[in-house]
């Protein structure tokens, strides 16, 4: 049960950090280049870097710290970091085809699912299609 608590606690801090950093970056980015989601982009890049650092240090960390920081904080900060780390792991194992498939399928199916969800949500709520 302590594991669930650690993930939840870390998730709280990661979600708050994502909200604050993403919003701050976006407010400043809109002054220079309105319309581009630079806040989300910055969070995804920062989270990927942080997860890389955590993975490099993970052998020296207790399991509880990996759960709190990796699954909790960074998992809530951005799941893109996990996508990046898992794709790198495929590349490290010379599974180039699987890595390419992971990237292509995640982006393509993710966009398609978001669009279908938008259409379904508008249909259910009677909003514009």
PDB file of C-alpha atoms in Angstrom:
ATOM      1  CA  UNK A   1       0.000   0.000   0.000  1.00  0.00           C
ATOM      2  CA  UNK A   2       2.942   2.352   0.595  1.00  0.00           C
ATOM      3  CA  UNK A   3       3.786   2.025  -3.097  1.00  0.00           C
ATOM      4  CA  UNK A   4       0.380   3.382  -4.112  1.00  0.00           C
ATOM      5  CA  UNK A   5       0.764   6.265  -1.665  1.00  0.00           C
ATOM      6  CA  UNK A   6       4.214   7.155  -3.059  1.00  0.00           C
ATOM      7  CA  UNK A   7       2.956   7.125  -6.644  1.00  0.00           C
ATOM      8  CA  UNK A   8      -0.055   9.247  -5.690  1.00  0.00           C
ATOM      9  CA  UNK A   9       2.043  11.725  -3.720  1.00  0.00           C
ATOM     10  CA  UNK A  10       4.530  12.053  -6.543  1.00  0.00           C
ATOM     11  CA  UNK A  11       1.677  12.339  -9.023  1.00  0.00           C
ATOM     12  CA  UNK A  12       0.274  15.312  -7.134  1.00  0.00           C
ATOM     13  CA  UNK A  13       3.561  17.184  -7.365  1.00  0.00           C
ATOM     14  CA  UNK A  14       4.143  16.189 -10.989  1.00  0.00           C
ATOM     15  CA  UNK A  15       0.695  17.341 -12.088  1.00  0.00           C
ATOM     16  CA  UNK A  16       1.063  20.656 -10.278  1.00  0.00           C
ATOM     17  CA  UNK A  17       4.530  21.159 -11.784  1.00  0.00           C
ATOM     18  CA  UNK A  18       3.177  20.415 -15.272  1.00  0.00           C
ATOM     19  CA  UNK A  19       0.371  22.912 -14.796  1.00  0.00           C
ATOM     20  CA  UNK A  20       2.646  25.653 -13.471  1.00  0.00           C
ATOM     21  CA  UNK A  21       5.587  25.181 -15.862  1.00  0.00           C
ATOM     22  CA  UNK A  22       3.470  24.566 -18.944  1.00  0.00           C
ATOM     23  CA  UNK A  23       1.312  27.598 -18.212  1.00  0.00           C
ATOM     24  CA  UNK A  24       4.288  29.835 -17.480  1.00  0.00           C
ATOM     25  CA  UNK A  25       6.092  28.831 -20.672  1.00  0.00           C
ATOM     26  CA  UNK A  26       2.918  29.201 -22.750  1.00  0.00           C
ATOM     27  CA  UNK A  27       2.148  32.681 -21.407  1.00  0.00           C
ATOM     28  CA  UNK A  28       5.651  33.829 -22.316  1.00  0.00           C
ATOM     29  CA  UNK A  29       5.672  32.004 -25.665  1.00  0.00           C
ATOM     30  CA  UNK A  30       2.392  33.600 -26.725  1.00  0.00           C
ATOM     31  CA  UNK A  31       4.096  36.988 -26.516  1.00  0.00           C
ATOM     32  CA  UNK A  32       6.567  35.883 -29.202  1.00  0.00           C
ATOM     33  CA  UNK A  33       4.815  33.184 -31.225  1.00  0.00           C
ATOM     34  CA  UNK A  34       1.120  32.794 -30.440  1.00  0.00           C
ATOM     35  CA  UNK A  35      -0.621  29.552 -31.276  1.00  0.00           C
ATOM     36  CA  UNK A  36       2.179  27.001 -30.896  1.00  0.00           C
ATOM     37  CA  UNK A  37       1.793  24.742 -27.801  1.00  0.00           C
ATOM     38  CA  UNK A  38       5.285  25.539 -26.509  1.00  0.00           C
ATOM     39  CA  UNK A  39       4.222  24.937 -22.887  1.00  0.00           C
ATOM     40  CA  UNK A  40       3.387  21.295 -23.567  1.00  0.00           C
ATOM     41  CA  UNK A  41       6.434  20.935 -25.787  1.00  0.00           C
ATOM     42  CA  UNK A  42       8.703  22.285 -23.031  1.00  0.00           C
ATOM     43  CA  UNK A  43       7.168  19.992 -20.422  1.00  0.00           C
ATOM     44  CA  UNK A  44       7.611  16.950 -22.691  1.00  0.00           C
ATOM     45  CA  UNK A  45      11.256  17.765 -23.384  1.00  0.00           C
ATOM     46  CA  UNK A  46      12.030  18.591 -19.739  1.00  0.00           C
ATOM     47  CA  UNK A  47      10.279  15.431 -18.538  1.00  0.00           C
ATOM     48  CA  UNK A  48      12.160  13.277 -21.032  1.00  0.00           C
ATOM     49  CA  UNK A  49      15.467  14.754 -19.888  1.00  0.00           C
ATOM     50  CA  UNK A  50      14.557  14.263 -16.218  1.00  0.00           C
ATOM     51  CA  UNK A  51      13.542  10.645 -16.801  1.00  0.00           C
ATOM     52  CA  UNK A  52      16.837  10.025 -18.587  1.00  0.00           C
ATOM     53  CA  UNK A  53      18.714  11.365 -15.555  1.00  0.00           C
ATOM     54  CA  UNK A  54      16.563   9.254 -13.239  1.00  0.00           C
ATOM     55  CA  UNK A  55      17.148   6.105 -15.303  1.00  0.00           C
ATOM     56  CA  UNK A  56      20.893   6.706 -15.214  1.00  0.00           C
ATOM     57  CA  UNK A  57      20.776   7.040 -11.422  1.00  0.00           C
ATOM     58  CA  UNK A  58      18.168   4.341 -10.797  1.00  0.00           C
ATOM     59  CA  UNK A  59      20.652   1.641  -9.772  1.00  0.00           C
ATOM     60  CA  UNK A  60      21.649   3.852  -6.833  1.00  0.00           C
ATOM     61  CA  UNK A  61      18.103   4.665  -5.756  1.00  0.00           C
ATOM     62  CA  UNK A  62      15.794   2.634  -3.530  1.00  0.00           C
ATOM     63  CA  UNK A  63      12.622   1.260  -5.111  1.00  0.00           C
ATOM     64  CA  UNK A  64      10.534   3.777  -3.167  1.00  0.00           C
ATOM     65  CA  UNK A  65      12.426   6.708  -4.677  1.00  0.00           C
ATOM     66  CA  UNK A  66      12.004   5.309  -8.197  1.00  0.00           C
ATOM     67  CA  UNK A  67       8.258   4.945  -7.617  1.00  0.00           C
ATOM     68  CA  UNK A  68       7.888   8.420  -6.118  1.00  0.00           C
ATOM     69  CA  UNK A  69      10.013  10.205  -8.709  1.00  0.00           C
ATOM     70  CA  UNK A  70       9.697   8.080 -11.848  1.00  0.00           C
ATOM     71  CA  UNK A  71       6.157   6.768 -11.781  1.00  0.00           C
ATOM     72  CA  UNK A  72       4.661   9.477  -9.585  1.00  0.00           C
ATOM     73  CA  UNK A  73       6.289  12.845 -10.278  1.00  0.00           C
ATOM     74  CA  UNK A  74       7.459  12.276 -13.836  1.00  0.00           C
ATOM     75  CA  UNK A  75       4.509  10.058 -14.753  1.00  0.00           C
ATOM     76  CA  UNK A  76       2.125  12.869 -13.888  1.00  0.00           C
ATOM     77  CA  UNK A  77       4.437  15.560 -15.254  1.00  0.00           C
ATOM     78  CA  UNK A  78       4.445  13.930 -18.697  1.00  0.00           C
ATOM     79  CA  UNK A  79       3.840  10.430 -20.011  1.00  0.00           C
ATOM     80  CA  UNK A  80       5.786  11.503 -23.074  1.00  0.00           C
ATOM     81  CA  UNK A  81       8.939  10.914 -21.042  1.00  0.00           C
ATOM     82  CA  UNK A  82       7.991   7.244 -20.620  1.00  0.00           C
ATOM     83  CA  UNK A  83       7.276   6.972 -24.342  1.00  0.00           C
ATOM     84  CA  UNK A  84      10.733   8.439 -25.034  1.00  0.00           C
ATOM     85  CA  UNK A  85      12.507   6.145 -22.558  1.00  0.00           C
ATOM     86  CA  UNK A  86      10.753   3.027 -23.844  1.00  0.00           C
ATOM     87  CA  UNK A  87      11.555   3.933 -27.450  1.00  0.00           C
ATOM     88  CA  UNK A  88      15.205   4.477 -26.493  1.00  0.00           C
ATOM     89  CA  UNK A  89      15.208   1.081 -24.817  1.00  0.00           C
ATOM     90  CA  UNK A  90      13.971  -0.517 -28.042  1.00  0.00           C
ATOM     91  CA  UNK A  91      16.749   1.242 -29.956  1.00  0.00           C
ATOM     92  CA  UNK A  92      19.336   0.154 -27.366  1.00  0.00           C
ATOM     93  CA  UNK A  93      18.214  -3.446 -27.923  1.00  0.00           C
ATOM     94  CA  UNK A  94      18.586  -2.979 -31.704  1.00  0.00           C
ATOM     95  CA  UNK A  95      14.826  -3.341 -32.170  1.00  0.00           C
ATOM     96  CA  UNK A  96      14.769  -0.562 -34.767  1.00  0.00           C
ATOM     97  CA  UNK A  97      11.587  -1.740 -36.444  1.00  0.00           C
ATOM     98  CA  UNK A  98       9.712  -1.880 -33.152  1.00  0.00           C
ATOM     99  CA  UNK A  99      11.030   1.559 -32.187  1.00  0.00           C
ATOM    100  CA  UNK A 100       9.865   3.032 -35.493  1.00  0.00           C
ATOM    101  CA  UNK A 101       6.510   1.285 -35.136  1.00  0.00           C
ATOM    102  CA  UNK A 102       6.142   2.605 -31.581  1.00  0.00           C
ATOM    103  CA  UNK A 103       6.759   6.178 -32.738  1.00  0.00           C
ATOM    104  CA  UNK A 104       4.582   5.998 -35.851  1.00  0.00           C
ATOM    105  CA  UNK A 105       1.736   4.078 -34.245  1.00  0.00           C
ATOM    106  CA  UNK A 106       1.701   6.163 -31.062  1.00  0.00           C
ATOM    107  CA  UNK A 107       1.535   9.444 -32.954  1.00  0.00           C
ATOM    108  CA  UNK A 108      -0.873   8.272 -35.642  1.00  0.00           C
ATOM    109  CA  UNK A 109      -3.239   6.318 -33.403  1.00  0.00           C
ATOM    110  CA  UNK A 110      -3.001   8.920 -30.641  1.00  0.00           C
ATOM    111  CA  UNK A 111      -4.090  11.674 -33.017  1.00  0.00           C
ATOM    112  CA  UNK A 112      -6.810   9.473 -34.506  1.00  0.00           C
ATOM    113  CA  UNK A 113      -8.116   8.529 -31.051  1.00  0.00           C
ATOM    114  CA  UNK A 114      -8.134  12.170 -29.949  1.00  0.00           C
ATOM    115  CA  UNK A 115     -10.075  13.141 -33.064  1.00  0.00           C
ATOM    116  CA  UNK A 116     -12.562  10.287 -32.596  1.00  0.00           C
ATOM    117  CA  UNK A 117     -12.976  11.259 -28.949  1.00  0.00           C
ATOM    118  CA  UNK A 118     -13.636  14.856 -29.982  1.00  0.00           C
ATOM    119  CA  UNK A 119     -16.237  13.759 -32.540  1.00  0.00           C
ATOM    120  CA  UNK A 120     -17.883  11.384 -30.027  1.00  0.00           C
ATOM    121  CA  UNK A 121     -17.897  14.029 -27.314  1.00  0.00           C
ATOM    122  CA  UNK A 122     -19.483  16.569 -29.627  1.00  0.00           C
ATOM    123  CA  UNK A 123     -22.068  14.002 -30.729  1.00  0.00           C
ATOM    124  CA  UNK A 124     -22.973  13.154 -27.116  1.00  0.00           C
ATOM    125  CA  UNK A 125     -23.150  16.794 -26.021  1.00  0.00           C
ATOM    126  CA  UNK A 126     -24.793  18.076 -29.191  1.00  0.00           C
ATOM    127  CA  UNK A 127     -21.864  20.382 -29.876  1.00  0.00           C
ATOM    128  CA  UNK A 128     -20.556  21.364 -33.294  1.00  0.00           C
ATOM    129  CA  UNK A 129     -19.065  18.579 -35.391  1.00  0.00           C
TER     130      UNK A 129
END
